[in-house]
Amino acid sequence: MKARQLTFGEFRLDRANALLWRGTDRVLLAPKPFEVLCHLVEHAGELVTKDHLLDAVWAGLHVSESSLSVAMNTLRAALSDDRQTPHYIETVPRRGYRFIAPVGVAETVAAEAATLAADSAVPDDTPERRRVWRVGRAPALDGIDRALQKAVAGQRQIVFITGEAGIGKTTLVQMALERMQQSRLAVLHCACNELFGTREALLPLIEALHERCRGPDGADLLKSLRQLAPTWLAQMPGILGEDDRAGVQQEIFGATRERMLLEFADLMESLSTQRPWTIILEDLHWSDFATVDVLSRLARRDRRAAILVLATYRPMEVAVAGHPIRSVHEDLQIHGQSTEIALDRLSQAETERYLLMRFDSPALARELSERIFARTAGQPLFVVSLVDHLVAEGAIIETAGQWRLGSVEAMSRESLPRDLEGMILRQIDHLGTEERGLLEVASAAGAEFSALHVAGAQERTVLEVEQLCEDLVKAGRVIAGAGMAEWPNGAVSGRYTFQHALYQEILYQRLAPARRMNTHARLGASLERGYDAKAQEVAAALALHFELGRDFVKAIHYLAAAAESSARRFSSRDAATYLTRALGLVPLLPESAQVGARLKLLLQRAWAWRAGGDFVRSIADLQAVVAHAAENGLLREEVNALVDLSRFCLYVDRRQCLPYADQALAKSQAIDDPTFRALVQGNAANLRLMLCGWDKNDAEFCRRAAASMAGATDLSMRLRRCALNMVLEYLESNYQACCTATAEGKELTRVVGDVYLYVLYNTVEAFALLYSGQWGRLRSSVAAALAMSERNVNPQASALSQVTIGWLQAEAQDFESAARSGQNALDAQVEANPFTFFVGRTLLARAHTGLGDLASARQHLDAIERRMVLAHAPMESLVVPQYLLCLCDYAIAAGDLEQARNSATRLREATRAAPDRPFLALAHWALARISSRTGDTKAARHHLAQAHAIIRRAQLPLAAWRVYDAIADFYAGVGEAAKADRWRQRSNSVTFALAASLAPDDPLRSAPLLAGRGPVQMS
C-alpha cells in the first residue's frame, strides 16, 4: 500500500500520519502549526488569507490573529525559514500568507514508512544534534536492549536509571528510544516536573495519556480507556462529549485509588497484546506518591505483558526528601522484579570521543580532552556546557570549516569555571539583560513554561516573549522548544523547556526575595486569567504561585480546590496534604478571616480522611472544629461538628456516639431555629433507636425531624432525612416504605460519590426485601452492589454485600454456602467496622448452627459477646433480632431450653414495642417450639395463635412459612393429621412463592427450603 506525501525543499509532509520529515529526521510540530502548514502546502502558490486559515484550522473557536501569528512563528522556526528572506512561507502584508517553494509528490510504501522513524537515529551535522552528547553508555544501552527483548517476548521489565543531576539520564532514554524505533514500540512518555514541591496525584500519567489520545492513534486508545480504564478517562473531561462524560461519571461511581491502580495495569497489559509498549517515567524524585503506587502495582503483576518501563531518578534527592521511590525500587529489585542502571561519569577516553564527534578533529580532541576532563571529572552536562562556553568565548574557533584553538586566555586554568554551577552561572551572565530577565521569570513558572504565562507576568506581548524564546532556542542557549501551549481562553503560544533542571534551579536562586514574591504573584494572576472558569484544572500551580506571592487568601482557595481535584482522583491522602498546607497559611490571613477559614478547612480535611477510611484522623479534625467553634462563639458550627462526630464514631468508638449527640442536642437549645433544633434532636433520637432499641418518643422526634426536611435541597439534609425514614420504617417492619427511603438514599449517595454509604442503604433494603419475600429483587440488587464494590476494590462494601448474600442463603437453609460467604467476607480489617462484624458473625453463628457445628457457632457467639461487653460496642437494633433468634436456635440445638426461653423472651420484648412484626411472630414461634419440647401443649398453642395473628395481618413470608410449619407440627403431634396437612400446604405455598421470586436459573432454587423437599428443622 502506498501513502501520498508532499515534498518541498529538504522536507517531506505526511498528512495522513501527521508527520513532517527533514530528510530522515522527524520534525516535531504541535497540531495547530502542522495544520497551518498542510493548508499552505496544499494551496502552494496561492494567497491564503488570515481569515481563511483561521476558519480552516480553528473552526468553531473564537481566536484572534495572534493565535495564527504564534502558530506561524512556530512553523517558521521548525522550517528554519527567515521572515525577511523566506524560502517557504511568504507574508503578504495585511492580507495573509503564500507558500512559495515548489511542491512535489512522493509515493512511499507503507511498510517503508513505518521504519522511517528508525532512520532518525542516524547522526547529522546540524547544530542541535552536535550539541547532544552521544558517546559512551554502551553497557547501559545493551542492558536496555536486553530488557526490551524480554519485554517484547512478554516478560514485563522495569529498569531504573539512576544518577546525579546532569549525568545523562534523559539522554540515555533518548538514545534508547532511537534504538528501539525499529521494534514498532508505542511510547507513553511521562515527565514528573518540579514546581517547588507541588505534586498533583497521577498528573504525569494523566497528561501522557491525554497527549496520546490527541495523537494519530488516539481513537483506539480512547476506546481502550473507555472499556478498561474509565476512572482514568474521567480525569480527561476535555476529550469527552457531554453524554460521554455523564456516562463515565455514572460508571466510576464509588471508584477508589485501588481501582485506578488496577485499571491502569489492565489497560497497559491489554494494549501490549497489540504491540509492545515502553513507559517512560522521568524524574521520579519529583513525582507524587500515587504515581509511584502505579509503578509498583504494574511491576508486581505476574501476567505476561510486552511492557518496558524506564524510570529515572536522582538517588541523593530521594534520600534527602524521604521519597518512597527508593524503597519501592529496592523491594522490586530484591524480588527480581526490576533492574538498575546506575550511570557514572564519562571516562577521559569517552570525553575525547565526544570532542572528536563535536569538532571532527582528532588532534584538537586529544589536545582538549585532558584539560576538559580534569576540570569536569567527566560530568556529562559539565563537559557539554564547558565546551559550549569555550566556543562562545572564542577559545575554540572555526576557520574555513576546521576547528582549532583560539584565545589562549580563555583556555587558561584560572578562567575556566570550577564546577557545573559556576559553568551555568557564566552562561547565564553572558545572556543579554532582556533574555536573562525573561528566563528568571520563566524559572519561577516551572521546568516547562509557555510564552503566554511569562508574557502575562512580564507585562509584555506574547509575540515579544515568544520571539525572545525562539532566538534562545535557535542559538541553543538554556532552553529548548517543547511544542505549543493553548489555554482555555483560546490563546496560544510556544511552549519551552529548560535544557536541564539545573538551569531552572540556578536561575530561580538568582531571584531576590522581593522580586521572587512579585514574580510568583504575577505568574499566578497570569495563569488565573488564562484559565478563568477552568482555573481548578491548574489549582495546585495557582496555589503555589499565590502562596509564594503572599496572596494567602487565593493560595488557600486554590489549595482547597486542589484537594477537591485530588479527591476526584480518589487520593484522600493528597487531598489531606493540600488542606494541611492551607491550614498552615491560615495564621497569615487577616485576623477577621482566620476563624472561618480554619473551620472550613478542618471540616473539609475531616471528610477527606473519612473518604480514605481514616476515621481516627477524621474524628480528630472534627474535635478541633468543635473546640475552635466553641472558642469563637460559633454555636451552629459547633453543633454541626458534634452531630458529625456522633455519626463518625459509629465506625470507631460507639461509646461516644450518644454523648456527642446529647451534647449537640443540649447546645442546640440556645439556637433560635426550630427546624435546626428538630434536626439535632432527630439525630440523637435516630442514634438511640439504632443503638438502644425502640422508643416511641424517639420515633416521634425522628418523624418531626424528617418532616422538617421534606423540602430540603441540600444533599446532606436529604441524606439525613432518608436515613431517619429508613430506620423508622425498618424497625416498624414497614418494608415497602423502607425500600422507598433506601432507593432515594442510594440515588443521593451516587451524587455525593459515597459507595460505602450506598452499600449501607442497599444492605438495609436487602434485609427489607428478605423479610418481605422479594428474594429475586434482593439477589439482583446485592449482586450489582457486590460487583460495583469489587470493581472499585472497596473491601468494606464488598464484605457487607457478601454477608448480605450469605443471609439470603441462610434463610433458604443453604447453610454451607452461607458459611462460605461469611468466611470469605470477614477479616480483621473488615471486622474493625462494628456493623459488618455483628452482621457477619451472627450469620456465621446461624450457619454453623444450621450445619450442626455447634462448637464453631459458639465461637462466633462468644466473639460477639466479647465485642459488646469488653469493647462496650452496642449492636445495632437492625441486627439485634437476628442475633437473639440465633441465640435461641443455638440453645435449642444444644439442648439448653432454659437459655433458649430466655433468648426468645428477650426477642419478644425487643420487638413488641415497635412492633417489629416478623420477629415478634418468630419470638412466639420460638417460644412455641420450646413449650412443645417441655410438653406444655397449652403454652405452645397460645404462642402459635399469637404468631398466626401477627402474620395474618401482614405479608411476612419469612415468618409465615415457619409459623405455618410449626402449626402443622403441632396438629400432627396431637393426632389431627388433616389439619396438619392443610397447614403444611400453606407453608409450602409460601416457600414456593419465595422460590418463584428468584430467576429460573438461580442456583438458590435448589436450596433445601426451596427444593420441594420441605423445610429442614433445627433440633
C-alpha angles and dihedrals in degrees: 000000000000127000121209113233130178121225132201127166108325092335134098120198118207104184095174091062096031092241134140119193132194100199103305095339121096114229111214115225131172115240098259098050088044091054091047089053093048091051093049094046092048088053095041114170092017128107107248110196124222091243090052092052093046091051093046100044104027098035112171094009125108103227133151129235088262088073089057091046091053092049090048092051090051090049094049090049091052091049093042085233119161117224093216098044104022126188096186116013122040121194115225102204115248092351115063143267141306127204103225105178120099111260124213135182125241126190112210124187108242094230089055091047090056090061098045091093089062091058090060088079090074107107119238135186100254114131092243094054094044089056093057115092109239105164134104123000093107093137091047092049091047089052091052090047090055091049090049092052090053092046093050087052089057101264107122114229131204114194120185114203109198137179146114125296111289095017092120107259094142092044091052089053090050091049091049092049091052090053091047098054093092088061093071090239125174113219130211105192114197122183121194101207124199116237101168096287097318109134123174116206113264092342096138091055094041092051092048093050091046091052092050090049088058092050131090094279093038095117092061093047091047090054091050091049090051092051102036110018112029091152088064093044088054089063090061103056092157093073094051131080120235094261092047091050091054091047093049092048089052091049096050095049109141094013119163137198088258091057091053090052092050094045093052091052091046091049096051093044091051093047090049091062088069097045137337118281130209117201114200116201107183125193098003089176084079097043128116116249094247091063088054088052090054091051091048093050093046091049096050098052113107099205115115112259136163094230130135119188119196109191123181131194144151110250095204094055091045091053094048094047096041090234113178096229091087095055091045090050093049093047093049091048093049089054093046093248098121144025131214132222106195107194120220130193123276121273120235089255091054090048089053090048090054091051090049091052091046099049103019090224119116092193094052091045092053092047094049102037098076094050094042093047093046091055099040102031085221096296098161100217090045090050093052094042093048092051090049088050093051091050091049091048093050094247087123117033138178119231123179091343093309126109121223142155115283127172111032092199093057089054095050117118092239094055096051118095112255098220143005094270091052089049093054092045090055091050090051092047090055091060121097118261092252094050094045092050091050093050093048090056090045091053088063090052093060143258087306123036141167130229086237092061096045093043091056091052095045096044090235129127117266090241092055093051092043093052091052090050093047091051090053091048092051091049090049092236123151099313138054132203117264104182127263135322123214122188126206090252088066097255118136136190143153118292121218140188133203111253087237134003089243090068090056093045094050094044090050091051089057092063109102114229097257093044091046091053092047092047094053092047091053093045090051092050091047093051092045092053092048095051097034108161090013094054090120088071088070097029095130093053092045091050090052095049094046092045092052089040088055095238091134097173091061092038091058092044092054094041087057089048091049088052089054090051091051090050089054087055088052092246105133090166092059090043090054090048092056091048092049088054090049092050089053089059096050094089087059093060123093107282093245091059099045102083096050093044094049093049093048094048094045091051092047091050091048089058091045090056090046091052088056093048094250098133094162093063091038091056091046090056092048090051088052089052090052093049095045093046091049092050091054099041095248097146100172092051090048092051093046090053091048089052090051090049091053090056098041091052089064086079098044118019115005092186087075098050099084097038090055091045092049091047090053090048093051094048093045091065089077092058115093096221116101093192093052091047090050090053093051091047089048090054092053092045092048091053091049090051090050098045106025105032136247122340121167093216091053089047090053092050089052092050092051092049092049091049091051089057095048094112098034118136097186109105096222091051092049091049091051090051091052091050092050093049093043094055093043095050094042095052090048089048092240089145100171091053089045090055090050089056093045092049091055091044092053092052091051093049088055089057093050092040097234106145096177092054087048090055091047090056089044092051094052089047090050093055090048088053090045093056095041092051100247094132098153092054089046091051095053094042095051093041089056091047091049092049091050092047093049092045088053093044092234106157097189094050092043092050093049091050092049092049090050090054087049090058091053089051091049093051088051085052093242088137096167092058091043092054090047092051092051095046093048092050102048130076135141094274094050094044091057083082104080095209094054090044095054095042092045099044092046088053091052092048089050094047095047091047089053090050091050092244094132095165092061091043090053091052091056093045090050090051090053092050092049091051092051097043106033098033093036089228111154117214119240115259087234090065101036097083093053090046094051092046089050090051089052094049091048093050092049090049090048092049094244098132094168091058089044091054091050092052093046091049091050089050091052093050093046094052102036098077101059089023107241091193104192093049093041087055090047090050089058089043090055092047089050091053091050092047091051091053091052092047095248097139094169093055090045091053090048094052093045090052090051092049092047092050090056098048093041090067097049143036099255107146097168090062095031100064091050094048093046090047092049091050089051090052090049094053091043088053093054093045101257098130097168093055090044090055093050093051091045090054090051090052091049091049089057093050089045089056090049090053091046090056089064125080113269092247096044108128089216088076087076093055114121095255094050104033096085094253092108128248122309110236120217111225 
